[in-house]
């Protein structure tokens, strides 16, 4: 009965989306204004119904209802609670229902709380959101029904992919999806503003919190996904330029550019066309990522195995939404005025420069991701990896990060370079000293890690300069957010470059009692013992590690075996110090009875994920600051409107 309820309310939500689309666009005509009053309630009801549908699916997984095809294919009665819950979205159909749920709930919140837009622009925005939602409703209901019943209940479920049986599944996909789908709201705002010719500061102020929220979740999702793959796959890498990894990076790059462009439009009434176009591009990258993950054209540990028909459906949606948005932009481009002008030396110009750099990196990643697919279609297999992505993207990334240290110090509209020369001298000097120190102390270091360490240190210091001379207690949260965000980028760059430059690896065949060393650490294999978990068995190694002869710590890497479905997975053991991380993996037993062990010493690699969290924290501070400013502005506006109304009554 729960499955039938979930499917029924999903159909009802799709019907409400049709009504919302019709009422929203009809209300833009003089003859249909009476329908404007129902658009907001329809959006709220639609969000509530889809949420009910998703909670029904959660209940089916928690109860392990094996009469439902999706549950039988992706769950098991003996799975721990957290994996039953996460199994709801650890598959194609469930993850698409989560996608639609977030989209509908976001639209409902826009309808409930958005008061900064003109009414007709808001109606067009909600109609655009309904239009986007309809395609995904059709995709779910016609080709990916999550509530489909089996003719007869299965005796037992097939279980979840062993690689997904990790707590990371509970956090990584939902945060990433909130980011993906949050960009659909920015897309709808852009469409609504184009339809009503209302591209201005009010539009940017209304869109900015939604972009910020999506960007924060994307940042957390990418950071969490990087760490999850790092410790789960057992390869010791934090980023592989896998096409599905790139699928999450591309919308983040576009959203970062959109965020800065929207801030300029909101504050200085400039970059109007940039903001609208980036709103379209950001959601386009989300759609491209969805197509790559679910079309079946990729072979990746991250991708869902989906038949090509579903991929064709998503490709058709991509063509309709993005093609339609670009066509609308072309038609209305003449109505999107240039906005206020600014000097070549100004904060606006620095933001435009960085947006160009971000778009350059986006183009490089998009080309490198799609090129192997295009060549394969013509019968040639080409592999594109770090030798392409790292140096080519660095051409744009390094100048961008240098500008990040300078741009926030510039004034709006117009400035003189001489005014900030003394201020930037300190981080510039530290960058040069770091460059020289690394060259002297590590003469064999490669160019890119060398530049990464130097620029990371310089940016980390320069990010705090905007606070110079300010009363810190009265400094707006948005400024603190910018400082922490830029500081996080510098910290993450320093961690990534240090790991790339100084990481050491040791492959060893060891008997119990043998010792090995990796970097400054001495390791000893104490024992290999069988252990059992809630839904797996494993061989567990006990290894002691001593840093430069200090007190030993104990690690327990495992080689796990799962029965439902059958599969194996390494469970790496990590030991984190202030200056790096030890990474240990247990391999197979050789014919001579020795065990294959793999160890890495990765200097300062935790800074990479700490930096990602600092970036997200900076975004959160900026979001809170912007929301507080908007609330204050609305209250002032309400007071002014009340006074005017009172004066009119007294007259």
PDB file of N, CA and C in Angstrom, residues 509-580:
ATOM      1  N   UNK A 509      56.015  -6.912   0.375  1.00  0.00           N
ATOM      2  CA  UNK A 509      55.530  -8.257   0.691  1.00  0.00           C
ATOM      3  C   UNK A 509      56.066  -8.604   2.070  1.00  0.00           C
ATOM      4  N   UNK A 510      55.175  -8.784   3.052  1.00  0.00           N
ATOM      5  CA  UNK A 510      55.602  -8.864   4.451  1.00  0.00           C
ATOM      6  C   UNK A 510      55.079 -10.126   5.125  1.00  0.00           C
ATOM      7  N   UNK A 511      55.931 -10.727   5.920  1.00  0.00           N
ATOM      8  CA  UNK A 511      55.507 -11.743   6.879  1.00  0.00           C
ATOM      9  C   UNK A 511      55.179 -11.050   8.197  1.00  0.00           C
ATOM     10  N   UNK A 512      54.407 -11.748   9.037  1.00  0.00           N
ATOM     11  CA  UNK A 512      54.129 -11.226  10.368  1.00  0.00           C
ATOM     12  C   UNK A 512      55.454 -11.030  11.103  1.00  0.00           C
ATOM     13  N   UNK A 513      55.649  -9.844  11.660  1.00  0.00           N
ATOM     14  CA  UNK A 513      56.890  -9.506  12.346  1.00  0.00           C
ATOM     15  C   UNK A 513      57.848  -8.683  11.514  1.00  0.00           C
ATOM     16  N   UNK A 514      57.624  -8.589  10.188  1.00  0.00           N
ATOM     17  CA  UNK A 514      58.512  -7.801   9.328  1.00  0.00           C
ATOM     18  C   UNK A 514      58.276  -6.303   9.532  1.00  0.00           C
ATOM     19  N   UNK A 515      59.299  -5.517   9.206  1.00  0.00           N
ATOM     20  CA  UNK A 515      59.196  -4.061   9.284  1.00  0.00           C
ATOM     21  C   UNK A 515      59.501  -3.456   7.920  1.00  0.00           C
ATOM     22  N   UNK A 516      58.912  -2.293   7.683  1.00  0.00           N
ATOM     23  CA  UNK A 516      59.148  -1.516   6.474  1.00  0.00           C
ATOM     24  C   UNK A 516      59.119  -0.046   6.859  1.00  0.00           C
ATOM     25  N   UNK A 517      59.584   0.797   5.971  1.00  0.00           N
ATOM     26  CA  UNK A 517      59.530   2.229   6.227  1.00  0.00           C
ATOM     27  C   UNK A 517      58.957   2.933   5.009  1.00  0.00           C
ATOM     28  N   UNK A 518      58.262   4.040   5.267  1.00  0.00           N
ATOM     29  CA  UNK A 518      57.759   4.905   4.208  1.00  0.00           C
ATOM     30  C   UNK A 518      57.899   6.340   4.706  1.00  0.00           C
ATOM     31  N   UNK A 519      58.707   7.122   4.004  1.00  0.00           N
ATOM     32  CA  UNK A 519      58.980   8.467   4.472  1.00  0.00           C
ATOM     33  C   UNK A 519      59.618   8.421   5.854  1.00  0.00           C
ATOM     34  N   UNK A 520      59.130   9.214   6.804  1.00  0.00           N
ATOM     35  CA  UNK A 520      59.712   9.227   8.150  1.00  0.00           C
ATOM     36  C   UNK A 520      59.111   8.184   9.084  1.00  0.00           C
ATOM     37  N   UNK A 521      58.300   7.253   8.558  1.00  0.00           N
ATOM     38  CA  UNK A 521      57.544   6.328   9.403  1.00  0.00           C
ATOM     39  C   UNK A 521      58.077   4.912   9.255  1.00  0.00           C
ATOM     40  N   UNK A 522      58.234   4.223  10.384  1.00  0.00           N
ATOM     41  CA  UNK A 522      58.610   2.813  10.419  1.00  0.00           C
ATOM     42  C   UNK A 522      57.385   1.989  10.798  1.00  0.00           C
ATOM     43  N   UNK A 523      57.120   0.930   9.999  1.00  0.00           N
ATOM     44  CA  UNK A 523      55.920   0.122  10.185  1.00  0.00           C
ATOM     45  C   UNK A 523      56.294  -1.320  10.486  1.00  0.00           C
ATOM     46  N   UNK A 524      55.474  -1.970  11.299  1.00  0.00           N
ATOM     47  CA  UNK A 524      55.688  -3.373  11.633  1.00  0.00           C
ATOM     48  C   UNK A 524      54.357  -4.112  11.555  1.00  0.00           C
ATOM     49  N   UNK A 525      54.356  -5.243  10.809  1.00  0.00           N
ATOM     50  CA  UNK A 525      53.156  -6.072  10.702  1.00  0.00           C
ATOM     51  C   UNK A 525      53.086  -6.998  11.913  1.00  0.00           C
ATOM     52  N   UNK A 526      52.065  -6.823  12.745  1.00  0.00           N
ATOM     53  CA  UNK A 526      51.924  -7.586  13.991  1.00  0.00           C
ATOM     54  C   UNK A 526      51.142  -8.871  13.771  1.00  0.00           C
ATOM     55  N   UNK A 527      50.027  -8.791  13.027  1.00  0.00           N
ATOM     56  CA  UNK A 527      49.199  -9.993  12.849  1.00  0.00           C
ATOM     57  C   UNK A 527      48.228  -9.796  11.701  1.00  0.00           C
ATOM     58  N   UNK A 528      47.688 -10.922  11.236  1.00  0.00           N
ATOM     59  CA  UNK A 528      46.581 -10.946  10.273  1.00  0.00           C
ATOM     60  C   UNK A 528      45.505 -11.841  10.870  1.00  0.00           C
ATOM     61  N   UNK A 529      44.326 -11.288  11.146  1.00  0.00           N
ATOM     62  CA  UNK A 529      43.268 -12.039  11.809  1.00  0.00           C
ATOM     63  C   UNK A 529      41.942 -11.881  11.065  1.00  0.00           C
ATOM     64  N   UNK A 530      41.105 -12.949  11.057  1.00  0.00           N
ATOM     65  CA  UNK A 530      39.755 -12.805  10.488  1.00  0.00           C
ATOM     66  C   UNK A 530      38.840 -12.062  11.463  1.00  0.00           C
ATOM     67  N   UNK A 531      37.994 -11.197  10.934  1.00  0.00           N
ATOM     68  CA  UNK A 531      37.001 -10.478  11.738  1.00  0.00           C
ATOM     69  C   UNK A 531      35.684 -10.488  10.964  1.00  0.00           C
ATOM     70  N   UNK A 532      34.596 -10.206  11.674  1.00  0.00           N
ATOM     71  CA  UNK A 532      33.272 -10.196  11.052  1.00  0.00           C
ATOM     72  C   UNK A 532      32.558  -8.907  11.408  1.00  0.00           C
ATOM     73  N   UNK A 533      31.865  -8.331  10.427  1.00  0.00           N
ATOM     74  CA  UNK A 533      31.047  -7.147  10.629  1.00  0.00           C
ATOM     75  C   UNK A 533      29.584  -7.482  10.487  1.00  0.00           C
ATOM     76  N   UNK A 534      28.718  -6.485  10.477  1.00  0.00           N
ATOM     77  CA  UNK A 534      27.276  -6.740  10.406  1.00  0.00           C
ATOM     78  C   UNK A 534      26.837  -7.387   9.104  1.00  0.00           C
ATOM     79  N   UNK A 535      27.523  -7.075   8.009  1.00  0.00           N
ATOM     80  CA  UNK A 535      27.141  -7.650   6.718  1.00  0.00           C
ATOM     81  C   UNK A 535      28.361  -7.989   5.868  1.00  0.00           C
ATOM     82  N   UNK A 536      29.490  -8.254   6.527  1.00  0.00           N
ATOM     83  CA  UNK A 536      30.707  -8.605   5.816  1.00  0.00           C
ATOM     84  C   UNK A 536      31.631  -9.401   6.735  1.00  0.00           C
ATOM     85  N   UNK A 537      32.581 -10.084   6.105  1.00  0.00           N
ATOM     86  CA  UNK A 537      33.701 -10.693   6.821  1.00  0.00           C
ATOM     87  C   UNK A 537      34.974 -10.087   6.257  1.00  0.00           C
ATOM     88  N   UNK A 538      36.073 -10.183   7.008  1.00  0.00           N
ATOM     89  CA  UNK A 538      37.287  -9.520   6.553  1.00  0.00           C
ATOM     90  C   UNK A 538      38.518 -10.169   7.151  1.00  0.00           C
ATOM     91  N   UNK A 539      39.627  -9.981   6.466  1.00  0.00           N
ATOM     92  CA  UNK A 539      40.945 -10.215   7.046  1.00  0.00           C
ATOM     93  C   UNK A 539      41.470  -8.861   7.488  1.00  0.00           C
ATOM     94  N   UNK A 540      41.878  -8.787   8.739  1.00  0.00           N
ATOM     95  CA  UNK A 540      42.316  -7.507   9.310  1.00  0.00           C
ATOM     96  C   UNK A 540      43.773  -7.594   9.725  1.00  0.00           C
ATOM     97  N   UNK A 541      44.553  -6.656   9.222  1.00  0.00           N
ATOM     98  CA  UNK A 541      45.961  -6.574   9.618  1.00  0.00           C
ATOM     99  C   UNK A 541      46.102  -5.632  10.807  1.00  0.00           C
ATOM    100  N   UNK A 542      46.982  -5.991  11.703  1.00  0.00           N
ATOM    101  CA  UNK A 542      47.365  -5.083  12.788  1.00  0.00           C
ATOM    102  C   UNK A 542      48.776  -4.600  12.502  1.00  0.00           C
ATOM    103  N   UNK A 543      48.904  -3.293  12.318  1.00  0.00           N
ATOM    104  CA  UNK A 543      50.182  -2.685  11.938  1.00  0.00           C
ATOM    105  C   UNK A 543      50.495  -1.581  12.930  1.00  0.00           C
ATOM    106  N   UNK A 544      51.718  -1.550  13.425  1.00  0.00           N
ATOM    107  CA  UNK A 544      52.152  -0.429  14.260  1.00  0.00           C
ATOM    108  C   UNK A 544      53.007   0.515  13.424  1.00  0.00           C
ATOM    109  N   UNK A 545      52.857   1.808  13.698  1.00  0.00           N
ATOM    110  CA  UNK A 545      53.581   2.825  12.940  1.00  0.00           C
ATOM    111  C   UNK A 545      54.240   3.786  13.917  1.00  0.00           C
ATOM    112  N   UNK A 546      55.507   4.051  13.685  1.00  0.00           N
ATOM    113  CA  UNK A 546      56.268   4.941  14.558  1.00  0.00           C
ATOM    114  C   UNK A 546      56.862   6.067  13.714  1.00  0.00           C
ATOM    115  N   UNK A 547      56.580   7.316  14.096  1.00  0.00           N
ATOM    116  CA  UNK A 547      57.076   8.485  13.354  1.00  0.00           C
ATOM    117  C   UNK A 547      58.419   8.919  13.946  1.00  0.00           C
ATOM    118  N   UNK A 548      59.473   8.775  13.140  1.00  0.00           N
ATOM    119  CA  UNK A 548      60.831   9.160  13.567  1.00  0.00           C
ATOM    120  C   UNK A 548      61.208   8.571  14.922  1.00  0.00           C
ATOM    121  N   UNK A 549      60.856   7.297  15.128  1.00  0.00           N
ATOM    122  CA  UNK A 549      61.227   6.612  16.353  1.00  0.00           C
ATOM    123  C   UNK A 549      60.376   6.944  17.553  1.00  0.00           C
ATOM    124  N   UNK A 550      59.284   7.659  17.370  1.00  0.00           N
ATOM    125  CA  UNK A 550      58.425   8.030  18.482  1.00  0.00           C
ATOM    126  C   UNK A 550      57.523   6.889  18.911  1.00  0.00           C
ATOM    127  N   UNK A 551      56.564   7.210  19.784  1.00  0.00           N
ATOM    128  CA  UNK A 551      55.639   6.195  20.289  1.00  0.00           C
ATOM    129  C   UNK A 551      54.821   5.616  19.141  1.00  0.00           C
ATOM    130  N   UNK A 552      54.658   4.277  19.085  1.00  0.00           N
ATOM    131  CA  UNK A 552      53.926   3.667  17.977  1.00  0.00           C
ATOM    132  C   UNK A 552      52.415   3.852  18.125  1.00  0.00           C
ATOM    133  N   UNK A 553      51.747   3.926  16.984  1.00  0.00           N
ATOM    134  CA  UNK A 553      50.286   3.898  16.926  1.00  0.00           C
ATOM    135  C   UNK A 553      49.880   2.653  16.142  1.00  0.00           C
ATOM    136  N   UNK A 554      48.663   2.194  16.364  1.00  0.00           N
ATOM    137  CA  UNK A 554      48.205   0.949  15.751  1.00  0.00           C
ATOM    138  C   UNK A 554      47.156   1.242  14.685  1.00  0.00           C
ATOM    139  N   UNK A 555      47.304   0.588  13.531  1.00  0.00           N
ATOM    140  CA  UNK A 555      46.351   0.709  12.426  1.00  0.00           C
ATOM    141  C   UNK A 555      45.796  -0.670  12.096  1.00  0.00           C
ATOM    142  N   UNK A 556      44.577  -0.681  11.530  1.00  0.00           N
ATOM    143  CA  UNK A 556      43.914  -1.948  11.216  1.00  0.00           C
ATOM    144  C   UNK A 556      43.322  -1.912   9.799  1.00  0.00           C
ATOM    145  N   UNK A 557      44.143  -1.954   8.747  1.00  0.00           N
ATOM    146  CA  UNK A 557      43.579  -2.065   7.392  1.00  0.00           C
ATOM    147  C   UNK A 557      42.908  -3.417   7.194  1.00  0.00           C
ATOM    148  N   UNK A 558      41.860  -3.439   6.385  1.00  0.00           N
ATOM    149  CA  UNK A 558      41.087  -4.660   6.170  1.00  0.00           C
ATOM    150  C   UNK A 558      40.899  -4.935   4.683  1.00  0.00           C
ATOM    151  N   UNK A 559      40.693  -6.207   4.386  1.00  0.00           N
ATOM    152  CA  UNK A 559      40.235  -6.649   3.074  1.00  0.00           C
ATOM    153  C   UNK A 559      38.876  -7.311   3.291  1.00  0.00           C
ATOM    154  N   UNK A 560      37.808  -6.604   2.957  1.00  0.00           N
ATOM    155  CA  UNK A 560      36.464  -7.064   3.278  1.00  0.00           C
ATOM    156  C   UNK A 560      35.847  -7.859   2.139  1.00  0.00           C
ATOM    157  N   UNK A 561      35.021  -8.837   2.520  1.00  0.00           N
ATOM    158  CA  UNK A 561      34.280  -9.657   1.568  1.00  0.00           C
ATOM    159  C   UNK A 561      32.801  -9.553   1.902  1.00  0.00           C
ATOM    160  N   UNK A 562      32.006  -9.209   0.895  1.00  0.00           N
ATOM    161  CA  UNK A 562      30.555  -9.067   1.049  1.00  0.00           C
ATOM    162  C   UNK A 562      29.869 -10.226   0.339  1.00  0.00           C
ATOM    163  N   UNK A 563      28.753 -10.659   0.904  1.00  0.00           N
ATOM    164  CA  UNK A 563      28.028 -11.789   0.311  1.00  0.00           C
ATOM    165  C   UNK A 563      26.801 -11.355  -0.468  1.00  0.00           C
ATOM    166  N   UNK A 564      26.230 -10.191  -0.167  1.00  0.00           N
ATOM    167  CA  UNK A 564      24.992  -9.757  -0.820  1.00  0.00           C
ATOM    168  C   UNK A 564      25.097  -8.294  -1.225  1.00  0.00           C
ATOM    169  N   UNK A 565      25.446  -8.066  -2.508  1.00  0.00           N
ATOM    170  CA  UNK A 565      25.906  -9.004  -3.529  1.00  0.00           C
ATOM    171  C   UNK A 565      27.368  -9.376  -3.289  1.00  0.00           C
ATOM    172  N   UNK A 566      27.825 -10.474  -3.901  1.00  0.00           N
ATOM    173  CA  UNK A 566      29.212 -10.888  -3.703  1.00  0.00           C
ATOM    174  C   UNK A 566      30.173  -9.813  -4.206  1.00  0.00           C
ATOM    175  N   UNK A 567      31.187  -9.550  -3.410  1.00  0.00           N
ATOM    176  CA  UNK A 567      32.162  -8.548  -3.818  1.00  0.00           C
ATOM    177  C   UNK A 567      33.202  -8.336  -2.737  1.00  0.00           C
ATOM    178  N   UNK A 568      34.269  -7.681  -3.124  1.00  0.00           N
ATOM    179  CA  UNK A 568      35.354  -7.401  -2.190  1.00  0.00           C
ATOM    180  C   UNK A 568      35.663  -5.911  -2.209  1.00  0.00           C
ATOM    181  N   UNK A 569      36.199  -5.431  -1.083  1.00  0.00           N
ATOM    182  CA  UNK A 569      36.554  -4.027  -0.975  1.00  0.00           C
ATOM    183  C   UNK A 569      37.653  -3.854   0.063  1.00  0.00           C
ATOM    184  N   UNK A 570      38.620  -3.046  -0.266  1.00  0.00           N
ATOM    185  CA  UNK A 570      39.646  -2.729   0.725  1.00  0.00           C
ATOM    186  C   UNK A 570      39.115  -1.664   1.674  1.00  0.00           C
ATOM    187  N   UNK A 571      39.510  -1.756   2.896  1.00  0.00           N
ATOM    188  CA  UNK A 571      39.179  -0.739   3.898  1.00  0.00           C
ATOM    189  C   UNK A 571      40.511  -0.202   4.411  1.00  0.00           C
ATOM    190  N   UNK A 572      40.904   0.932   3.878  1.00  0.00           N
ATOM    191  CA  UNK A 572      42.200   1.491   4.232  1.00  0.00           C
ATOM    192  C   UNK A 572      42.205   1.955   5.687  1.00  0.00           C
ATOM    193  N   UNK A 573      43.381   2.023   6.257  1.00  0.00           N
ATOM    194  CA  UNK A 573      43.563   2.555   7.610  1.00  0.00           C
ATOM    195  C   UNK A 573      44.366   3.846   7.510  1.00  0.00           C
ATOM    196  N   UNK A 574      43.911   4.874   8.205  1.00  0.00           N
ATOM    197  CA  UNK A 574      44.530   6.188   8.126  1.00  0.00           C
ATOM    198  C   UNK A 574      44.994   6.632   9.505  1.00  0.00           C
ATOM    199  N   UNK A 575      46.150   7.257   9.529  1.00  0.00           N
ATOM    200  CA  UNK A 575      46.628   7.897  10.754  1.00  0.00           C
ATOM    201  C   UNK A 575      47.038   9.320  10.392  1.00  0.00           C
ATOM    202  N   UNK A 576      46.351  10.295  10.991  1.00  0.00           N
ATOM    203  CA  UNK A 576      46.546  11.698  10.635  1.00  0.00           C
ATOM    204  C   UNK A 576      47.385  12.406  11.686  1.00  0.00           C
ATOM    205  N   UNK A 577      48.422  13.083  11.228  1.00  0.00           N
ATOM    206  CA  UNK A 577      49.256  13.941  12.068  1.00  0.00           C
ATOM    207  C   UNK A 577      49.101  15.383  11.594  1.00  0.00           C
ATOM    208  N   UNK A 578      49.696  16.308  12.332  1.00  0.00           N
ATOM    209  CA  UNK A 578      49.598  17.713  11.953  1.00  0.00           C
ATOM    210  C   UNK A 578      50.266  17.994  10.611  1.00  0.00           C
ATOM    211  N   UNK A 579      51.259  17.169  10.253  1.00  0.00           N
ATOM    212  CA  UNK A 579      52.030  17.437   9.043  1.00  0.00           C
ATOM    213  C   UNK A 579      51.806  16.411   7.943  1.00  0.00           C
ATOM    214  N   UNK A 580      50.768  15.602   8.050  1.00  0.00           N
ATOM    215  CA  UNK A 580      50.505  14.650   6.981  1.00  0.00           C
ATOM    216  C   UNK A 580      49.645  13.484   7.429  1.00  0.00           C
TER     217      UNK A 580
END
